[in-house]
Short mmCIF file of N, CA and C in Angstrom, two decimals:
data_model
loop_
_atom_site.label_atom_id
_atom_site.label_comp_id
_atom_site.label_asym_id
_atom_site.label_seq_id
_atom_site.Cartn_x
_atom_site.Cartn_y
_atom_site.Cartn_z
N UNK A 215 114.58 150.65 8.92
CA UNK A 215 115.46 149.66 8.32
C UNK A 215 114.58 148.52 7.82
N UNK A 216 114.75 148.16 6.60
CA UNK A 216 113.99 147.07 5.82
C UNK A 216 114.85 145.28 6.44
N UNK A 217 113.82 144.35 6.09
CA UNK A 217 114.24 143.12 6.66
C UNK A 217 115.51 142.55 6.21
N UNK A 218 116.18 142.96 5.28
CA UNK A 218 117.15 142.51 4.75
C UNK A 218 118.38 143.59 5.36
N UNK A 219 118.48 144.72 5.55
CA UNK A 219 119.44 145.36 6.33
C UNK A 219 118.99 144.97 7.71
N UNK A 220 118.37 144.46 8.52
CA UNK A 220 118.02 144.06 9.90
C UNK A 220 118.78 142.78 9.79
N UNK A 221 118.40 141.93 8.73
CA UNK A 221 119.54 140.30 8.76
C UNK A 221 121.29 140.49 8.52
N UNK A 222 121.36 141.70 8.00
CA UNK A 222 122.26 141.62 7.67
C UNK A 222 123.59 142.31 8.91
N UNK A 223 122.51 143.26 9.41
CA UNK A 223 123.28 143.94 11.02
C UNK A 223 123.15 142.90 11.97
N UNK A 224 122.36 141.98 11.84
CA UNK A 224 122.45 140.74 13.11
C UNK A 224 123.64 140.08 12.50
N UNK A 225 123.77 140.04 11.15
CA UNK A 225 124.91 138.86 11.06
C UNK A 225 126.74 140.08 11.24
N UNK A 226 126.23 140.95 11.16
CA UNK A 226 127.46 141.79 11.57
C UNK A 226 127.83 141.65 12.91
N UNK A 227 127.26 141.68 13.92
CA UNK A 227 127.25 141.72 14.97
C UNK A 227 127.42 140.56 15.77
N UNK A 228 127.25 139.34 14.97
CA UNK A 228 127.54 138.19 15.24
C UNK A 228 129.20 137.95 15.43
N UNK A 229 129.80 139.08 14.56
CA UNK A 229 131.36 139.28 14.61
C UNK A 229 132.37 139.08 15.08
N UNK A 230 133.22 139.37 15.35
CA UNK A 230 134.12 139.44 16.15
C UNK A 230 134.29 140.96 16.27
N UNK A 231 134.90 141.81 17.62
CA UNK A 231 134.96 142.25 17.69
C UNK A 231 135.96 143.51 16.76
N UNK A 232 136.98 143.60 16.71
CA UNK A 232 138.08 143.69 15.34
C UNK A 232 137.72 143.04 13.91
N UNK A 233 136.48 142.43 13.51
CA UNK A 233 136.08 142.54 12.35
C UNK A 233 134.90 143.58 12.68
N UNK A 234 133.94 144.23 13.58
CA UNK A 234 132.99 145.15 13.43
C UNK A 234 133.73 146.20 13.08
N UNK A 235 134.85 146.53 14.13
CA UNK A 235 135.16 147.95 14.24
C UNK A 235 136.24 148.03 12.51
N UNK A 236 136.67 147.19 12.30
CA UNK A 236 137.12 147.28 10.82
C UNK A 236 135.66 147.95 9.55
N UNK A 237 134.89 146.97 9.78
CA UNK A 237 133.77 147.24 8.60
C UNK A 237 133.55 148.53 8.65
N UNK A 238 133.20 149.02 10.57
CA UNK A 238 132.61 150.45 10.79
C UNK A 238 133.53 151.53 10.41
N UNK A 239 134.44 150.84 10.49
CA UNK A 239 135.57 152.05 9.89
C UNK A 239 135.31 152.20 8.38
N UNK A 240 135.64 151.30 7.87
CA UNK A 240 134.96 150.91 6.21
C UNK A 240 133.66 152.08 6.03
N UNK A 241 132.85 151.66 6.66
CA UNK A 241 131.36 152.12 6.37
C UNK A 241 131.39 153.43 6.27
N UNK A 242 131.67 154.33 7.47
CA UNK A 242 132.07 155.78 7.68
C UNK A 242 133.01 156.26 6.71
N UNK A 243 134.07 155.46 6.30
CA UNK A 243 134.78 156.25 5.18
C UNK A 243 133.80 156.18 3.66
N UNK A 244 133.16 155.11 3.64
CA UNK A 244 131.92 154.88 2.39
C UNK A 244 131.27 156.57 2.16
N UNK A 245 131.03 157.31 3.67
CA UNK A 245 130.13 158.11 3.07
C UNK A 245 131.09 159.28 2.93
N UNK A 246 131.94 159.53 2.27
CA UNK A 246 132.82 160.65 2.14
C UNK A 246 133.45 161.86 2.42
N UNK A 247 134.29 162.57 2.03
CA UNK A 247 134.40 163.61 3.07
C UNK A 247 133.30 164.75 2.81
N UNK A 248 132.13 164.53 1.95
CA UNK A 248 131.02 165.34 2.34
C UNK A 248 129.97 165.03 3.06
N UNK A 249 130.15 163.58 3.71
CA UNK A 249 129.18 163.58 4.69
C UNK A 249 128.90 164.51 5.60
N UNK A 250 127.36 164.37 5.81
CA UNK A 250 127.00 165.26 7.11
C UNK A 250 127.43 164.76 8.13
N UNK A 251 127.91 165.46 9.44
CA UNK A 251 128.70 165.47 10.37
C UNK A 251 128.13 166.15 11.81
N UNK A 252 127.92 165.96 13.14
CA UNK A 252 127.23 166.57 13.95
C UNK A 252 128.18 167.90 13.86
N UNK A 253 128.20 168.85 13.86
CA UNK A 253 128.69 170.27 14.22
C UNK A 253 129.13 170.42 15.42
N UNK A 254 127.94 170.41 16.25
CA UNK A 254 128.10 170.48 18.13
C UNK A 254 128.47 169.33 18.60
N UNK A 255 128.66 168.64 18.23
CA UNK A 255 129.55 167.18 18.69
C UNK A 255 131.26 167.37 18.24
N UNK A 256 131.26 167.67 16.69
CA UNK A 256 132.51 168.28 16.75
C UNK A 256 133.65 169.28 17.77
N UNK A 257 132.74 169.61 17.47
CA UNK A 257 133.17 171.48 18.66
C UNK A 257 133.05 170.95 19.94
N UNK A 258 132.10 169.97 21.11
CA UNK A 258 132.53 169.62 22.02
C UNK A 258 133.54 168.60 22.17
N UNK A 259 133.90 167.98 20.86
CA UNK A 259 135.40 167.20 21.47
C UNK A 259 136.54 167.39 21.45
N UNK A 260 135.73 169.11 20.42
CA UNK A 260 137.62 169.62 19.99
C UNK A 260 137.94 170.52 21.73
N UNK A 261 136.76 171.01 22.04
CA UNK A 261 137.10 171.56 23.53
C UNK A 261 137.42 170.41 24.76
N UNK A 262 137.28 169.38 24.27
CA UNK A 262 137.34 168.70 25.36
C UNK A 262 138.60 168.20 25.25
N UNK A 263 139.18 167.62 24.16
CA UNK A 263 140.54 167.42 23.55
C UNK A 263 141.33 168.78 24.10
N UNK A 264 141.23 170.01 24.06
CA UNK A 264 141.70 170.99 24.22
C UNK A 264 142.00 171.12 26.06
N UNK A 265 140.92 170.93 26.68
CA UNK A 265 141.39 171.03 27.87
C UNK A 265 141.80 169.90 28.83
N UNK A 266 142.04 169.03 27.98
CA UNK A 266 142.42 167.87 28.53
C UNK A 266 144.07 167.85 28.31
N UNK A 267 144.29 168.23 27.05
CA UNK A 267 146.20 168.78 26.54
C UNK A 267 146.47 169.93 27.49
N UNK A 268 145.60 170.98 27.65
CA UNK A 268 145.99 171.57 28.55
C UNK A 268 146.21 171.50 30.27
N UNK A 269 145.53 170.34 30.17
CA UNK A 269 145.46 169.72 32.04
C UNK A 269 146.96 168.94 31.99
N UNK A 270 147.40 168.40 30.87
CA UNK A 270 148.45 167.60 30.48
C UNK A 270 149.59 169.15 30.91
N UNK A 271 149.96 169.76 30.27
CA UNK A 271 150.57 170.69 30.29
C UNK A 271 150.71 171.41 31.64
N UNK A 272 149.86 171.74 32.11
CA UNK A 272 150.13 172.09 33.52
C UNK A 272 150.62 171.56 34.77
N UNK A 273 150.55 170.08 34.35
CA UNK A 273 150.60 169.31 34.99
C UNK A 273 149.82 168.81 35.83
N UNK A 274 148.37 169.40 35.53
CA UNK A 274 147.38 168.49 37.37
C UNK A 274 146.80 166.89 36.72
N UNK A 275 147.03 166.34 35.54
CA UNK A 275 146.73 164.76 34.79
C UNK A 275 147.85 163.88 35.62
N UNK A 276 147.12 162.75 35.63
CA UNK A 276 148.00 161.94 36.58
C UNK A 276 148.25 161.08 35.00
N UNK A 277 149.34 160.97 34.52
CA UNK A 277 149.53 159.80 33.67
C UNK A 277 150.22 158.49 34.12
N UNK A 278 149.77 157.67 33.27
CA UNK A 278 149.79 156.33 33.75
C UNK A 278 150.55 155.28 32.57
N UNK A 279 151.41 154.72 32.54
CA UNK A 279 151.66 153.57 31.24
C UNK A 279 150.63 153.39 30.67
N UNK A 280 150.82 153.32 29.48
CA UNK A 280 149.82 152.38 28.05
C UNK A 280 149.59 151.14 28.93
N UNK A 281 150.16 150.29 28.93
CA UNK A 281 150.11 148.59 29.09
C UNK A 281 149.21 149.45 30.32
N UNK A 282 149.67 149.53 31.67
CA UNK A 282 148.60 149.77 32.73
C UNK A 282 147.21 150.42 31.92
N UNK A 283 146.97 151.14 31.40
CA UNK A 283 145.71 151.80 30.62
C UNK A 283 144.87 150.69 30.23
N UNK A 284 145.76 150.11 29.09
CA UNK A 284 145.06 148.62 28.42
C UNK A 284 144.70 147.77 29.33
N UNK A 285 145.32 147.58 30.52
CA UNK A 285 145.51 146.50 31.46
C UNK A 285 144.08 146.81 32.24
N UNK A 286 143.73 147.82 32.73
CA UNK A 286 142.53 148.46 33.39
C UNK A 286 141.53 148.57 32.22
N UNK A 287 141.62 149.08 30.96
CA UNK A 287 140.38 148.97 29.69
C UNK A 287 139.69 147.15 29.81
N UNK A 288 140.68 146.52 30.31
CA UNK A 288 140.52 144.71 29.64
C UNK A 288 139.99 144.60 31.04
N UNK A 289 140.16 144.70 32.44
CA UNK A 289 139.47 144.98 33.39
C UNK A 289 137.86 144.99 33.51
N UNK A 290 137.72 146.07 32.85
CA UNK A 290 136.21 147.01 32.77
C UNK A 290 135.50 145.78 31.75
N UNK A 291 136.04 145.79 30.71
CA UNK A 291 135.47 144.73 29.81
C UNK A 291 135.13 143.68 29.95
N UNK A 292 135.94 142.77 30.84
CA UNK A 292 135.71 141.52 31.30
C UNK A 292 135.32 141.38 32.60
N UNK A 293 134.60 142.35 33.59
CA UNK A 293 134.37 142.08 35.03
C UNK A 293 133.19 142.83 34.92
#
């Protein structure tokens, strides 16, 4: 990375949180739907997504409220 993309990721990051993850969203759609893409990163989240709906389905997932979820995410974040 050249000095001018290094000033310019410090001043990103200077952010707010909900303005990074906006840009990064931005950025990733910048490189199109022919960007290169990990393959094996794909395929392990589609299996992991997969047996996680299926733990849902069987019933052995303990689910929990949204608000409690968020409530424990804001937890972790701030302690």
């Amino acid at each position: 990375m050249n000095a001018q993309s290094d000033q310019l990721l410090q001043a990103l990051l200077a952010l707010s949180e909900a303005d990074r993850a906006e840009i990064a969203g931005r950025l990733i759609e910048s490189l199109g739907p022919d960007a290169e893409t990990d393959s094996d990163a794909e395929a392990a989240w589609d299996a992991e997504i997969r047996s996680r709906v299926e733990s849902m389905d069987r019933g052995e997932a303990t689910m929990i409220p949204w608000d409690d979820a968020l409530a424990r995410l804001r937890e972790r974040k701030d302690g």
